[in-house]
Coordinates of C-alpha atoms in Angstrom, one line a residue:
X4 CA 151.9 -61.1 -91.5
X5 CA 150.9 -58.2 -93.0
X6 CA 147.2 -57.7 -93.3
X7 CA 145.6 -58.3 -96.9
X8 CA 141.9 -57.6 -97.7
X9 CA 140.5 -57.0 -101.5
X10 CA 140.7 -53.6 -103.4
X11 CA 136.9 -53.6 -103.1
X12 CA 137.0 -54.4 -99.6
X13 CA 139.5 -51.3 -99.0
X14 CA 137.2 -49.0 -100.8
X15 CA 133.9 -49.6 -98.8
X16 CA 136.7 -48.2 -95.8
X17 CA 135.8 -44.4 -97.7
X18 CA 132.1 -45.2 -97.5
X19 CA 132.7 -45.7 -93.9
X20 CA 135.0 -43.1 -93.4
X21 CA 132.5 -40.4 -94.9
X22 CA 129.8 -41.9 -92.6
X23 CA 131.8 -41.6 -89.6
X24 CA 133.1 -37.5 -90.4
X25 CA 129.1 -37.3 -90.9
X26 CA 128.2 -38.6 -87.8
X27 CA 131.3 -36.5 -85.6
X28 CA 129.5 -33.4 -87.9
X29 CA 126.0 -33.8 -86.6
X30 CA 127.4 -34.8 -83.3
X31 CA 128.7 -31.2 -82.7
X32 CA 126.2 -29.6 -84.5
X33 CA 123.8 -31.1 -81.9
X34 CA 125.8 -29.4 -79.1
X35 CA 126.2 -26.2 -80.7
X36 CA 122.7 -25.5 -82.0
X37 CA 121.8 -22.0 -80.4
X38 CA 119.2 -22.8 -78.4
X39 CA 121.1 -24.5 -76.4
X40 CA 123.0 -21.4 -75.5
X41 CA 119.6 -19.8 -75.4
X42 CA 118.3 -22.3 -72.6
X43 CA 121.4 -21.8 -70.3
X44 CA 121.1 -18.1 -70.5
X45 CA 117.1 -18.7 -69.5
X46 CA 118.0 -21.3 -66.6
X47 CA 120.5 -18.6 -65.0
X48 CA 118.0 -16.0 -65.2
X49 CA 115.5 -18.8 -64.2
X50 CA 117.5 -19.4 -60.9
X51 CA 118.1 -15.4 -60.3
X52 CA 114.2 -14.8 -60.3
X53 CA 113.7 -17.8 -57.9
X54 CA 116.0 -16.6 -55.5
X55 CA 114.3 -13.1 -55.8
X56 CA 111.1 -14.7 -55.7
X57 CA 112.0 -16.4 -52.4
X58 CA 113.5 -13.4 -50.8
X59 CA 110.3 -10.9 -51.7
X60 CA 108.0 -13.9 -50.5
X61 CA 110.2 -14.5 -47.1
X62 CA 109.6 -10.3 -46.7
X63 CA 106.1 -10.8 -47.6
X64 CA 105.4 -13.0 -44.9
X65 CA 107.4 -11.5 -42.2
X66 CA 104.8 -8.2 -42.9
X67 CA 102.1 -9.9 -43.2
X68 CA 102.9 -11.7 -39.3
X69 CA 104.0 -8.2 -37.8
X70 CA 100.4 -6.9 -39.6
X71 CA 98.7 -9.8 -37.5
X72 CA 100.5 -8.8 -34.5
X73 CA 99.6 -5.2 -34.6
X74 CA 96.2 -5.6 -35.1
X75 CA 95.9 -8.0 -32.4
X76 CA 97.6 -5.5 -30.4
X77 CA 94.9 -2.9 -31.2
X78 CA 92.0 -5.5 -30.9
X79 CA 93.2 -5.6 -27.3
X80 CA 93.6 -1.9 -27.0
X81 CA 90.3 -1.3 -28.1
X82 CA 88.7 -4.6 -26.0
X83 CA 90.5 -2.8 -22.9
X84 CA 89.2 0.5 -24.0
X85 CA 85.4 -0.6 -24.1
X86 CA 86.3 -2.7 -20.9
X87 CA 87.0 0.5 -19.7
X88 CA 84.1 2.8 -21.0
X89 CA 81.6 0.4 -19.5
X90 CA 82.9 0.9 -15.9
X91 CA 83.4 4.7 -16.5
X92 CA 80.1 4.8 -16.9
X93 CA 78.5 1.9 -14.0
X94 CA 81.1 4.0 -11.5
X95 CA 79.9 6.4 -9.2
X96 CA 83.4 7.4 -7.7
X97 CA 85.3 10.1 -8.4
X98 CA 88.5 8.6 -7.7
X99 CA 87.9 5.6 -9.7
X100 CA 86.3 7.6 -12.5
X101 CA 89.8 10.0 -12.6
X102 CA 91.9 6.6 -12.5
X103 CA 89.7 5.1 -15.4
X104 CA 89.5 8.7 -17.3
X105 CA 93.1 8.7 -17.1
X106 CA 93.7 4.9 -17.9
X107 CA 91.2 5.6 -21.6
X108 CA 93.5 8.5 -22.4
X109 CA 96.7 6.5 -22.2
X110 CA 94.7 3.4 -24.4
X111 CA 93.3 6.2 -26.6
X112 CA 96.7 7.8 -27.6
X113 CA 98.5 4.0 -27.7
X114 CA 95.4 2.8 -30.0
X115 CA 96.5 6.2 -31.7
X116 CA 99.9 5.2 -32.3
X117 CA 99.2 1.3 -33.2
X118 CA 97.2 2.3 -35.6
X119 CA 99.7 4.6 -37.4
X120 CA 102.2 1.6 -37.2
X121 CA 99.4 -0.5 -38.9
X122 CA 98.8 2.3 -41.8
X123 CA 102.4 1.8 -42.5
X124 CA 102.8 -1.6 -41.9
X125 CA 100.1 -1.9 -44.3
X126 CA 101.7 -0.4 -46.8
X127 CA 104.5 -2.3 -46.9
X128 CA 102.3 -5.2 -47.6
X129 CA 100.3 -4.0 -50.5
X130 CA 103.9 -3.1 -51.9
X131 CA 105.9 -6.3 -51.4
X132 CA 102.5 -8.3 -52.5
X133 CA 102.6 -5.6 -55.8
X134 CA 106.4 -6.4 -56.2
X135 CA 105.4 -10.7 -55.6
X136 CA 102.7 -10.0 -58.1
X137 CA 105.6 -8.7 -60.6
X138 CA 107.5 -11.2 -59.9
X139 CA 105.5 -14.0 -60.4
X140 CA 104.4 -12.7 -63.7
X141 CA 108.0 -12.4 -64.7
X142 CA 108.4 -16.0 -63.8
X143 CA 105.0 -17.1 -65.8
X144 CA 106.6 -15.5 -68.9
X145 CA 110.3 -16.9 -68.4
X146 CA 108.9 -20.1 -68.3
X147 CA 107.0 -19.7 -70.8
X148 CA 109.6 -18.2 -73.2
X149 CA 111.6 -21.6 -71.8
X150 CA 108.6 -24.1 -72.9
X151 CA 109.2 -22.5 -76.4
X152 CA 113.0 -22.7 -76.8
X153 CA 112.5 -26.0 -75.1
X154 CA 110.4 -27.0 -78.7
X155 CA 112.5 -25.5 -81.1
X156 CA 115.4 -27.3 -79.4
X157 CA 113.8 -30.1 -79.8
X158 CA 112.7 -29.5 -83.2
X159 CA 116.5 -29.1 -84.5
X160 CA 117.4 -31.9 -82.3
X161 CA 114.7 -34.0 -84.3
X162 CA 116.5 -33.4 -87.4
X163 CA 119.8 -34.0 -86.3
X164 CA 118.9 -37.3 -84.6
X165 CA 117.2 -38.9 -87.5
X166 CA 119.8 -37.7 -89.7
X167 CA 122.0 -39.2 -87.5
X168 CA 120.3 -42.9 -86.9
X169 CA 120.0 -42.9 -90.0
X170 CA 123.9 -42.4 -91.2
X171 CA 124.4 -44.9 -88.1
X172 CA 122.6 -47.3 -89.5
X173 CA 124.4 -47.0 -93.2
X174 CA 127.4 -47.4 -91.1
X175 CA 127.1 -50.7 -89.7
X176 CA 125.6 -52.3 -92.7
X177 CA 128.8 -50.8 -94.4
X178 CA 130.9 -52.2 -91.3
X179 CA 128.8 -55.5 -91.3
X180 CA 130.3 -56.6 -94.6
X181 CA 133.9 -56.1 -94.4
X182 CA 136.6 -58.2 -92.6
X183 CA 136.5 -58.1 -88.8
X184 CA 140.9 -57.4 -89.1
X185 CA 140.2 -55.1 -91.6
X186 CA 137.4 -53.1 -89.5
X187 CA 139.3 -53.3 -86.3
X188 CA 142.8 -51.9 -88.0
X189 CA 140.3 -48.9 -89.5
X190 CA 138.7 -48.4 -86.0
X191 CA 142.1 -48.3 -83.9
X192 CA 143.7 -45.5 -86.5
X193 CA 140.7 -43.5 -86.4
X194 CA 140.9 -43.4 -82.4
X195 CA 144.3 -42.7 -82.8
X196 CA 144.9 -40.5 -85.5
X197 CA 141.3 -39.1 -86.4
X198 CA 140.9 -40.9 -89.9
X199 CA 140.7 -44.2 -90.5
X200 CA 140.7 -44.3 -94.6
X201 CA 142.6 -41.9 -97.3
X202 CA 141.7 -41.7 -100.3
X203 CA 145.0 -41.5 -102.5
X204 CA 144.3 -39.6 -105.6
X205 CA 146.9 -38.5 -108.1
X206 CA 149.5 -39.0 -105.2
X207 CA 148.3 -36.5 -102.6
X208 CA 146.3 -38.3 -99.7
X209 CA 143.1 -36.6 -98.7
X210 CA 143.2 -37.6 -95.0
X211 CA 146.6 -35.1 -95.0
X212 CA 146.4 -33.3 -97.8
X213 CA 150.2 -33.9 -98.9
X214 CA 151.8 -34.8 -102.0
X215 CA 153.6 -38.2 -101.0
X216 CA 157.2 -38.0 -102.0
X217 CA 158.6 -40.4 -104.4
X218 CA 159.9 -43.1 -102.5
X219 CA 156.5 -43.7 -100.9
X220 CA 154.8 -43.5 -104.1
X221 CA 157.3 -46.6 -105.8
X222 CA 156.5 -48.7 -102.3
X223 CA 152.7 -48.0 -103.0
X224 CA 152.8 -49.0 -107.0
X225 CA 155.4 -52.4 -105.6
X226 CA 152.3 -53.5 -103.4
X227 CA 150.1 -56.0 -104.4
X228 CA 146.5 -54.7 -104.3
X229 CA 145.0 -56.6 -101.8
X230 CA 147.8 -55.4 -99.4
X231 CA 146.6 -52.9 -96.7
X232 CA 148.5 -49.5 -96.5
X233 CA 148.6 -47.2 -94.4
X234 CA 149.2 -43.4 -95.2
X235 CA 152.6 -42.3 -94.4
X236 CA 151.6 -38.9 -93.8
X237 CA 147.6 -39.7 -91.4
X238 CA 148.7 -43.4 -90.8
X239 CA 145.0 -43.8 -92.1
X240 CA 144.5 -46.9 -94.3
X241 CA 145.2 -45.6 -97.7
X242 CA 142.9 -47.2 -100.4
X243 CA 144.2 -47.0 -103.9
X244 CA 141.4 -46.5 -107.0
X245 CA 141.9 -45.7 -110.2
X246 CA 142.7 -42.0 -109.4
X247 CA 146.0 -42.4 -107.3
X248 CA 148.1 -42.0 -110.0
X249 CA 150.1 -45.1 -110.0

């Protein structure tokens, strides 16, 4: 039996219809705001500058231990070196004084040589803490340029939303009212075919955007006007009003 709902009924199906091309409109306009775009771009360079981050910290470190280990190399040099001194100077043989004169000059030139290593060693950690220092700061004003995006995104995302509930809400008042058939035929050609209601004015159906040809238009002007159409161009539900032209 073919489905029959009042001419009233059929016409609340635009109401609807403009509601739900509203809601598909802010829908993609949420996705497509530019922040969004913005905030990917950040969280790529984000994740760049951590892995750069964790690379000049790793080299940091690994100076900073072979910094330790020199200078406890030369702590010992120069323990052995007093060690040394002291029983140069208790000893009153000349054998053991030429051993122990000869022993300080080898600690004396290896001390030497540590402690160029150290000079240089040093360096390297005042640079890579310089270049940690750089990055970090980098870092503190990504994220911070991130925090800010983050609030105008959610500003336009604000506006959208409400905009949104709001239509929603319009919606299934609308939908609340009308015939559950009715409803449910509007709902499966929408999934379907993308509209769910055409408005048929002076014979050309807005969902399509075509003229209908004359044989549809004498089966639309034979119906009764509680009988439900549907579009022969959209298969949307076409609703007759005083503009169709019949």
């Amino acid at each position: 039996m073919a489905l029959k709902a009042s001419s009233t009924d059929q016409a609340h199906l635009l109401e609807l219809q403009a509601l739900d091309t509203r809601i598909q409109q802010l829908d993609h306009r949420a996705k497509m705001i530019p922040q969004l775009a913005v905030l990917a771009r950040l969280g790529s360079e984000s994740t760049t500058l951590r892995g750069e981050t964790l690379s000049a910290t790793g080299a940091l470190e690994d100076a900073q231990r072979e910094l330790g280990r020199i200078e406890s190399d030369v702590e010992l040099v120069e323990a052995r070196i007093k060690r040394d001194t002291t029983r140069l100077q208790a000893s009153s043989s000349v054998k053991d004084v030429a051993g122990l004169e000869s022993e300080l000059s080898g600690l004396n030139r290896r001390k030497l040589e540590l402690e160029e290593i150290e000079l240089g060693v040093m360096e390297r950690v005042e640079a890579l803490e310089a270049a940690s220092r750089e990055l970090r700061a980098k870092h503190d004003e990504l994220q911070a340029t991130i925090s800010g995006t983050e609030a105008e995104k959610d500003e336009s995302l604000g506006g959208l939303t409400s905009e949104r509930s709001h239509a929603a809400a319009n919606r299934s008042t609308i939908a609340g009212k009308l015939p559950e058939e009715l409803v449910a035929l509007y709902e499966r050609q929408r999934a379907r075919y993308g509209q769910g209601a055409s408005l048929l004015r002076g014979g050309v159906s807005e969902a399509s955007g075509l003229e209908l040809n004359e044989f549809d238009m004498a089966a639309i002007r034979a119906a009764a006007p509680d009988d439900v159409l549907l579009c022969p161009e959209s298969s949307a539900i076409l609703v007759r009003t005083g503009e169709s032209g019949l």
